[in-house]
mmCIF file with all atom_site columns, C-alpha atoms in Angstrom:
data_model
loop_
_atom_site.group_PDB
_atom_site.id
_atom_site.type_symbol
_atom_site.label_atom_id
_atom_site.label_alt_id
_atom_site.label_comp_id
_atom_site.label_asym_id
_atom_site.label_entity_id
_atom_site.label_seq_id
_atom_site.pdbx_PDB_ins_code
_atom_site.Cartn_x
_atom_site.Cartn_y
_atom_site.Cartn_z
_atom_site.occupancy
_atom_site.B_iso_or_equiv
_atom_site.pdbx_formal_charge
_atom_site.auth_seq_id
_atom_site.auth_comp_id
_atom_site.auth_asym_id
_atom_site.auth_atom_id
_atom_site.pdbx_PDB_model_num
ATOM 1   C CA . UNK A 1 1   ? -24.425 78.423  72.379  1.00 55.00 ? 1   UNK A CA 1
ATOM 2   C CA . UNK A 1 2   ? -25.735 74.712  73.161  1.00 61.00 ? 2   UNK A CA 1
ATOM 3   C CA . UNK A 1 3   ? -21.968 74.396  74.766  1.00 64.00 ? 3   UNK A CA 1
ATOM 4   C CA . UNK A 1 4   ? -22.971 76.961  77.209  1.00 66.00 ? 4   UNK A CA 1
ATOM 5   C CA . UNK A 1 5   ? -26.652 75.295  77.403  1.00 64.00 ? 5   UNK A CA 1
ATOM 6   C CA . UNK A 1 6   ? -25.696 72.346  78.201  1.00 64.00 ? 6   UNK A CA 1
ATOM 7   C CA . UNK A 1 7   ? -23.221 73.609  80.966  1.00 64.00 ? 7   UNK A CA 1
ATOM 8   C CA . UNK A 1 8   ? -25.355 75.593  82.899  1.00 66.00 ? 8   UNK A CA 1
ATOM 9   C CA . UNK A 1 9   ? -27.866 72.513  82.800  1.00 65.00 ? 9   UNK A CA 1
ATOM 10  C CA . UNK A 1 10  ? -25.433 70.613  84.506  1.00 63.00 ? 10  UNK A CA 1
ATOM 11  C CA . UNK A 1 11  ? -24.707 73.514  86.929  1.00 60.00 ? 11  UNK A CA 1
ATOM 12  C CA . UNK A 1 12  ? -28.251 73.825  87.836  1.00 60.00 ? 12  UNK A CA 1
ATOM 13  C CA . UNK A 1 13  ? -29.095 69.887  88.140  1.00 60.00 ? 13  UNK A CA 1
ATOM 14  C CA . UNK A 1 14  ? -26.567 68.370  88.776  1.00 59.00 ? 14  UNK A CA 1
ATOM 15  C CA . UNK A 1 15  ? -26.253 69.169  92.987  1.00 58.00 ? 15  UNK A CA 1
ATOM 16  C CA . UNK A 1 16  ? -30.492 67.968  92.893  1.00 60.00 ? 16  UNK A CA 1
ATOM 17  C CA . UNK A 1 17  ? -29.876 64.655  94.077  1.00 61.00 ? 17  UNK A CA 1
ATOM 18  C CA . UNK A 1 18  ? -27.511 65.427  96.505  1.00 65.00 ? 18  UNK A CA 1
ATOM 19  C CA . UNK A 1 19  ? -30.038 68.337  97.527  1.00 71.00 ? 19  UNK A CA 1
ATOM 20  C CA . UNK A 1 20  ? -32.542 66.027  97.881  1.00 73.00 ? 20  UNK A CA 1
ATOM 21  C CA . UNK A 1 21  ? -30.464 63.402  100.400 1.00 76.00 ? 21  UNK A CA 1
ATOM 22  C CA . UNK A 1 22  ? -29.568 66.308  101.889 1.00 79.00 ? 22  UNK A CA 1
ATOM 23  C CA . UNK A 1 23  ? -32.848 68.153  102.683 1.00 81.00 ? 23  UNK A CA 1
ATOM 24  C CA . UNK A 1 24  ? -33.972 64.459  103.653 1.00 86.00 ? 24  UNK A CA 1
ATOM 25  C CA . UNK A 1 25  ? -31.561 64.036  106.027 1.00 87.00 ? 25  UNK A CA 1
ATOM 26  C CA . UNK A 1 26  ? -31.780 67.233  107.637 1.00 87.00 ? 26  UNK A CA 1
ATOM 27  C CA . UNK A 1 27  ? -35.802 67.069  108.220 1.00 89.00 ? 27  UNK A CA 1
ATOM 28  C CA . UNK A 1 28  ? -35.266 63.828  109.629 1.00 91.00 ? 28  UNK A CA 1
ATOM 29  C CA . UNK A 1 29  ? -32.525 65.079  112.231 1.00 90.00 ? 29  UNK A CA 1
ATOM 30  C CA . UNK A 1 30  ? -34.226 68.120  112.897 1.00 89.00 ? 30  UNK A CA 1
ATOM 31  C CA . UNK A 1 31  ? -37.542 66.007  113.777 1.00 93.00 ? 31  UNK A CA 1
ATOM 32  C CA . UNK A 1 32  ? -35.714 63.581  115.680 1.00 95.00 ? 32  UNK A CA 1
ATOM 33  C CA . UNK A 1 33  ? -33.717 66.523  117.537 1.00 93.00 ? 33  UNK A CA 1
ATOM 34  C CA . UNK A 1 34  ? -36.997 68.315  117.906 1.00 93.00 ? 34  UNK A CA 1
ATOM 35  C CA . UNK A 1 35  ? -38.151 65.253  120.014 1.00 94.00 ? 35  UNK A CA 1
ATOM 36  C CA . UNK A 1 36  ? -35.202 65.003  122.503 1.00 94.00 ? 36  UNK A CA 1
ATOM 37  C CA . UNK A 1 37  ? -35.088 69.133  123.013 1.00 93.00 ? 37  UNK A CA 1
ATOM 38  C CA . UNK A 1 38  ? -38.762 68.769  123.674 1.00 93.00 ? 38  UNK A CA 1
ATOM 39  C CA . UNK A 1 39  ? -38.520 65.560  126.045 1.00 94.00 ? 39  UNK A CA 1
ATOM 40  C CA . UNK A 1 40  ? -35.638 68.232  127.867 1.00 93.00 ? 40  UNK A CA 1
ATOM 41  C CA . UNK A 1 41  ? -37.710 71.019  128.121 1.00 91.00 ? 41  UNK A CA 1
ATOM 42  C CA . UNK A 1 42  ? -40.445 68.949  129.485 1.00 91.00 ? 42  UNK A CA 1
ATOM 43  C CA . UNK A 1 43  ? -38.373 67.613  132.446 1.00 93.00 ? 43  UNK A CA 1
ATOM 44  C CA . UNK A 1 44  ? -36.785 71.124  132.902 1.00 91.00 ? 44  UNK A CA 1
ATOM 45  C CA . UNK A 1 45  ? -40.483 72.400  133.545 1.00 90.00 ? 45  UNK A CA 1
ATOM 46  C CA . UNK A 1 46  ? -41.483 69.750  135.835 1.00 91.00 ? 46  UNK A CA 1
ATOM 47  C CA . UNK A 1 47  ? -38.504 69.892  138.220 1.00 91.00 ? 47  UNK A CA 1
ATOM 48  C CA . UNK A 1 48  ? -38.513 73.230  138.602 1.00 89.00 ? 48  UNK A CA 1
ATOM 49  C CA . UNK A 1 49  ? -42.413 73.128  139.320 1.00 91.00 ? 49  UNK A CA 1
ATOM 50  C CA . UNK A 1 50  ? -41.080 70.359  141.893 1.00 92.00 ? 50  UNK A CA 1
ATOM 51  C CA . UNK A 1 51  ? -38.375 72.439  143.190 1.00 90.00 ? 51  UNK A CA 1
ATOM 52  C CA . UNK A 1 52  ? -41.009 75.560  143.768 1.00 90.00 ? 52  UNK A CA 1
ATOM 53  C CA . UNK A 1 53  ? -43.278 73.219  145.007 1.00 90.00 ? 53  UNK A CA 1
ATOM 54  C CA . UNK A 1 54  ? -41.441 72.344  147.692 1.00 91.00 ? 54  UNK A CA 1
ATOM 55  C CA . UNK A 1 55  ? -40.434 75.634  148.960 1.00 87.00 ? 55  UNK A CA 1
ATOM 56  C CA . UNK A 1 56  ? -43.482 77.921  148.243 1.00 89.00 ? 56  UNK A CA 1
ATOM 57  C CA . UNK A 1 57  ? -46.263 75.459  147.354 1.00 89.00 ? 57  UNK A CA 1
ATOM 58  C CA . UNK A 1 58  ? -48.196 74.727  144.219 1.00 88.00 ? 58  UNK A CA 1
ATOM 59  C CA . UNK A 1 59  ? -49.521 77.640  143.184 1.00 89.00 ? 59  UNK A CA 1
ATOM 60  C CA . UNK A 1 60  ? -46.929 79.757  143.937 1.00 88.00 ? 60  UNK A CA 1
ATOM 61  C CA . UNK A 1 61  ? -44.961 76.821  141.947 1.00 87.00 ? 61  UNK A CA 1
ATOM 62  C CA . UNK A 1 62  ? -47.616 77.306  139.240 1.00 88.00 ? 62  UNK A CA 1
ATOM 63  C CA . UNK A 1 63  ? -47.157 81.070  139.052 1.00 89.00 ? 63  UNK A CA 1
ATOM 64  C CA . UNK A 1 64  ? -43.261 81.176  138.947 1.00 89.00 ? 64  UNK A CA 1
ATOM 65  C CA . UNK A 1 65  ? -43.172 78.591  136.468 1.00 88.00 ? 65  UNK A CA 1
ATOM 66  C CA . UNK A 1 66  ? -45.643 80.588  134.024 1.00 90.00 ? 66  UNK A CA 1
ATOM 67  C CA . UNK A 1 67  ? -43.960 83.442  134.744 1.00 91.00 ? 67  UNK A CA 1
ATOM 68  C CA . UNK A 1 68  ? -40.175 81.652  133.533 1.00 90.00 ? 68  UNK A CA 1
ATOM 69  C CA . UNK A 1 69  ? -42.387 80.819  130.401 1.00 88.00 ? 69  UNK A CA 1
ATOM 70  C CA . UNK A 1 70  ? -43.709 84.036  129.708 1.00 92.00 ? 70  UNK A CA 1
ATOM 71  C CA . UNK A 1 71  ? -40.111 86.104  130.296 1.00 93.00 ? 71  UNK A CA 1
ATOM 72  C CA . UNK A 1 72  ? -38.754 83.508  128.384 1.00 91.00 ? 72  UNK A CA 1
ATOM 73  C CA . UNK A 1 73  ? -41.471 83.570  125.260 1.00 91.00 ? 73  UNK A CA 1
ATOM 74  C CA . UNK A 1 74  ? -41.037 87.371  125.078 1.00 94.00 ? 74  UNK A CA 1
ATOM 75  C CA . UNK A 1 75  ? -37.350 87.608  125.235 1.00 95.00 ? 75  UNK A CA 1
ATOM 76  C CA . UNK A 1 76  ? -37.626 85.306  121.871 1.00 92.00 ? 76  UNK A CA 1
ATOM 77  C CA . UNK A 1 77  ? -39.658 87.480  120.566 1.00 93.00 ? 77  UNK A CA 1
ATOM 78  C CA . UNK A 1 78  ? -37.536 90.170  120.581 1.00 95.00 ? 78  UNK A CA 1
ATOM 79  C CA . UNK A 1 79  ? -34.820 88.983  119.453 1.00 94.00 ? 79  UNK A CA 1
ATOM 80  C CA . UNK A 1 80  ? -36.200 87.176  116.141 1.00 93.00 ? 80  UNK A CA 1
ATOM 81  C CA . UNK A 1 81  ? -37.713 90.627  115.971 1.00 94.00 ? 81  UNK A CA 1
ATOM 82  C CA . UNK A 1 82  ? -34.060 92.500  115.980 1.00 95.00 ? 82  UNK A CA 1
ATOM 83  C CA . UNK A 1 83  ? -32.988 89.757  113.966 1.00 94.00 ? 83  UNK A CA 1
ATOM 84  C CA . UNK A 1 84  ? -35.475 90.106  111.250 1.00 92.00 ? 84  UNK A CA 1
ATOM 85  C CA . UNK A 1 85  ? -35.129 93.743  110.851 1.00 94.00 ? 85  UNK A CA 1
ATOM 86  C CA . UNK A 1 86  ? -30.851 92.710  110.293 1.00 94.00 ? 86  UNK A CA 1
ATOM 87  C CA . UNK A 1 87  ? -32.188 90.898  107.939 1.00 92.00 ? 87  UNK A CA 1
ATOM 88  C CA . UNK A 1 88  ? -34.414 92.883  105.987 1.00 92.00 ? 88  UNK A CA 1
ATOM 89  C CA . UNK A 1 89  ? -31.601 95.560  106.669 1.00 94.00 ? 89  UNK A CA 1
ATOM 90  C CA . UNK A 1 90  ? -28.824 93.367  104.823 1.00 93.00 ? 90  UNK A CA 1
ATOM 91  C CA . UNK A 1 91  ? -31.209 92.744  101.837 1.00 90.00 ? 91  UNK A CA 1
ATOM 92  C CA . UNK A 1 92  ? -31.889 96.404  101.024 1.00 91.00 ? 92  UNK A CA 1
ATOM 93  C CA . UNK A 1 93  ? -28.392 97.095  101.107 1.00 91.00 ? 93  UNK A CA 1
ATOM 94  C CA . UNK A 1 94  ? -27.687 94.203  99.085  1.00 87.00 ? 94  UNK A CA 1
ATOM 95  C CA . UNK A 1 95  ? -30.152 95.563  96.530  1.00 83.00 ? 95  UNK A CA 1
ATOM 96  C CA . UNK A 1 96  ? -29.307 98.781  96.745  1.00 85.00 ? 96  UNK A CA 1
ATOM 97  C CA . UNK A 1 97  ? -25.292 97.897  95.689  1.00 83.00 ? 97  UNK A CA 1
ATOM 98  C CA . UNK A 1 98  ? -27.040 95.321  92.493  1.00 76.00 ? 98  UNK A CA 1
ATOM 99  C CA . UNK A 1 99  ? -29.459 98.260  91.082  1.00 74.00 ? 99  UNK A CA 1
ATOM 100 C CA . UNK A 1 100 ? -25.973 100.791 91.742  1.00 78.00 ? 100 UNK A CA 1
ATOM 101 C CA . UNK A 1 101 ? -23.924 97.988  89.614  1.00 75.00 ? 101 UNK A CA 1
ATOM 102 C CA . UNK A 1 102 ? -26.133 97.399  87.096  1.00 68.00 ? 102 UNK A CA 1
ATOM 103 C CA . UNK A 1 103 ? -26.347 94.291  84.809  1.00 66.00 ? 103 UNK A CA 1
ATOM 104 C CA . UNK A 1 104 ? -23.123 92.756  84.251  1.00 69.00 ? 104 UNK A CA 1
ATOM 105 C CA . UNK A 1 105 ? -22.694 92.296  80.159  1.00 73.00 ? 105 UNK A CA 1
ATOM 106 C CA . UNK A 1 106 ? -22.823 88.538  79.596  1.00 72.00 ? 106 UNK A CA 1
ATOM 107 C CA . UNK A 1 107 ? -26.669 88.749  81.341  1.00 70.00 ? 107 UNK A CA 1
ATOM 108 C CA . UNK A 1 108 ? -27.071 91.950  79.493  1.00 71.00 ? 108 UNK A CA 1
ATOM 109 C CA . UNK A 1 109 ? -26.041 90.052  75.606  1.00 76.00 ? 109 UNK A CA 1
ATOM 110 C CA . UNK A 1 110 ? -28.218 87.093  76.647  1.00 70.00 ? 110 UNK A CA 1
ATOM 111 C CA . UNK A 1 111 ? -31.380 89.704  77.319  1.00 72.00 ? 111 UNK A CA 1
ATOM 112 C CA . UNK A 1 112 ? -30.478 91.029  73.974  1.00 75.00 ? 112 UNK A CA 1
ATOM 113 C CA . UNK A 1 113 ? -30.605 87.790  72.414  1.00 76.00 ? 113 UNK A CA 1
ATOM 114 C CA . UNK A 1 114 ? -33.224 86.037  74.309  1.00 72.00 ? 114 UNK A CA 1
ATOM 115 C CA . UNK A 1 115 ? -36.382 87.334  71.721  1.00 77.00 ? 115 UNK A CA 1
ATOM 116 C CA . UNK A 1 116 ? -34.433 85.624  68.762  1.00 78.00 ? 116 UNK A CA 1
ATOM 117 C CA . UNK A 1 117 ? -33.868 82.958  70.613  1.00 74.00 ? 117 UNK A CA 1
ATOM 118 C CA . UNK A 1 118 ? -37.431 82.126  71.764  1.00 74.00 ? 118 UNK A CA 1
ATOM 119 C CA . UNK A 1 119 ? -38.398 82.221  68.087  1.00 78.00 ? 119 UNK A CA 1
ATOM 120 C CA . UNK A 1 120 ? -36.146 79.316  66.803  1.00 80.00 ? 120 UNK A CA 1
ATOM 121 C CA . UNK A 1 121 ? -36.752 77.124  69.899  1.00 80.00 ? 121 UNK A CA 1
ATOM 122 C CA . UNK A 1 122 ? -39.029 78.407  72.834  1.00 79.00 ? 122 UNK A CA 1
ATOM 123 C CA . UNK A 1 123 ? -38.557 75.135  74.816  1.00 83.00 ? 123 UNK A CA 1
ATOM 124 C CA . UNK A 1 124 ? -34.692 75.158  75.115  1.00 79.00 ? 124 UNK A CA 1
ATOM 125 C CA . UNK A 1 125 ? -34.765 78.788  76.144  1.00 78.00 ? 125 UNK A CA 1
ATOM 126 C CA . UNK A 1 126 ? -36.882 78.296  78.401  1.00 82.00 ? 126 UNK A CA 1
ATOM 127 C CA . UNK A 1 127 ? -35.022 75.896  79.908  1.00 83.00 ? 127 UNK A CA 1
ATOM 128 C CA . UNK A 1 128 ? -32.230 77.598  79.874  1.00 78.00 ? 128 UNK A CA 1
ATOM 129 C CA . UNK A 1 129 ? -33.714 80.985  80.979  1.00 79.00 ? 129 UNK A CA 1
ATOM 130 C CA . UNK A 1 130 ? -34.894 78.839  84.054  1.00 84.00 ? 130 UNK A CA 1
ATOM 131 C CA . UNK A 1 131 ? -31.275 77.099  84.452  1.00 82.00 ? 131 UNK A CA 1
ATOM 132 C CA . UNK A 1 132 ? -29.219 80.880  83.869  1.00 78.00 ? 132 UNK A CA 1
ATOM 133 C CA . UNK A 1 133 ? -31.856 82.464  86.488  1.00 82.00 ? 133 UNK A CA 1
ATOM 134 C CA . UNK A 1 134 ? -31.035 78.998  89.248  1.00 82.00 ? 134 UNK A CA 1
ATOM 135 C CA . UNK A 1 135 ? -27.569 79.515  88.292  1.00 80.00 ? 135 UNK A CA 1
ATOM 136 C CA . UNK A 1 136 ? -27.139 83.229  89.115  1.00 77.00 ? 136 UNK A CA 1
ATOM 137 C CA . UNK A 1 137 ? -29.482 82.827  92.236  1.00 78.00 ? 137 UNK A CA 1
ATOM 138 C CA . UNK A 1 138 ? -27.363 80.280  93.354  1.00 76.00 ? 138 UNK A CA 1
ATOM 139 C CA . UNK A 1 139 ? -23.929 82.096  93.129  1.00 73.00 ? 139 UNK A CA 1
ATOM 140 C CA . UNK A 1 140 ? -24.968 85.443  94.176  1.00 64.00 ? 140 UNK A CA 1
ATOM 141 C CA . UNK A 1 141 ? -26.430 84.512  97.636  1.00 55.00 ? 141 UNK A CA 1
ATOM 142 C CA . UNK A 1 142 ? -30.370 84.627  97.143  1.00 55.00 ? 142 UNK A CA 1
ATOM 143 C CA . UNK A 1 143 ? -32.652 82.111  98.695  1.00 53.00 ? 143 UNK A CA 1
ATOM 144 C CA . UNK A 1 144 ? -30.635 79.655  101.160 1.00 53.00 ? 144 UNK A CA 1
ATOM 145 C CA . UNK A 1 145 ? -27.858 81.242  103.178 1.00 51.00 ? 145 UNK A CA 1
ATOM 146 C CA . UNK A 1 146 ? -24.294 79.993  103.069 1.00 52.00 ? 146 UNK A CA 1
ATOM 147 C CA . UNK A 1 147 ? -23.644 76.052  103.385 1.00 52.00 ? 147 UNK A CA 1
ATOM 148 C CA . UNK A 1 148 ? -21.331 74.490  106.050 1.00 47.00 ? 148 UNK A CA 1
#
């Protein structure tokens, strides 16, 4: 049993510093990205104000632009909206095929076990509760979609 312990300790800390460089290094990308998309979109805006401007006016460049903004804001809208419902649609059915399953038997011996267990040493179950629960999390899908 502490052979098994101490393997699915390593499975679920060993990948936390690299998750952690990771995660790092991702923020700092996206913020950075974030910055130039945003410096884009901001010239985009104003040269097609310009562009109006010069062929209908201000106002009318004022209106068209808002307009752009507005088409644009609800056609995102809509489809994070069909998105999300994919989503949630994908997770029920995902559900739906774990409850049909059932538990496999390793999880089901383990659940069996676990009230014997927490009376000889609450801490290291616990800790391994928490690892088996990271560990199965992990390798069925939950949380985090696939890396690459």
């Amino acid at each position: 049993m502490r052979g098994l312990l101490q393997q699915i300790v390593v499975l679920a800390l060993g990948n936390v510093s690299t998750t952690v460089v990771e995660v790092k290094r991702r923020a700092v990308g996206g913020v950075i990205a974030s910055l130039f998309f945003l410096t884009a979109y901001v010239a985009l805006v104003m040269a097609l104000a310009f562009f109006v401007a010069s062929e209908a006016g201000p106002i009318a460049a004022s209106l068209v632009v808002a307009g752009a903004a507005m088409a644009a804001a609800l056609v995102v809208l809509a489809v994070v909206a069909v998105l999300n419902r994919q989503t949630e649609r994908r997770m029920l059915e995902r559900q739906a095929a774990m409850a049909a399953r059932g538990p496999d038997p390793v999880t089901g011996r383990l659940i069996a076990e676990l009230p014997v267990m927490m009376r000889h040493s609450p801490i290291v179950t616990t800790i391994m509760v928490g690892s088996l629960v990271y560990v199965l999390a992990r390798s069925r899908g939950f949380g985090r979609g696939p890396r690459g």
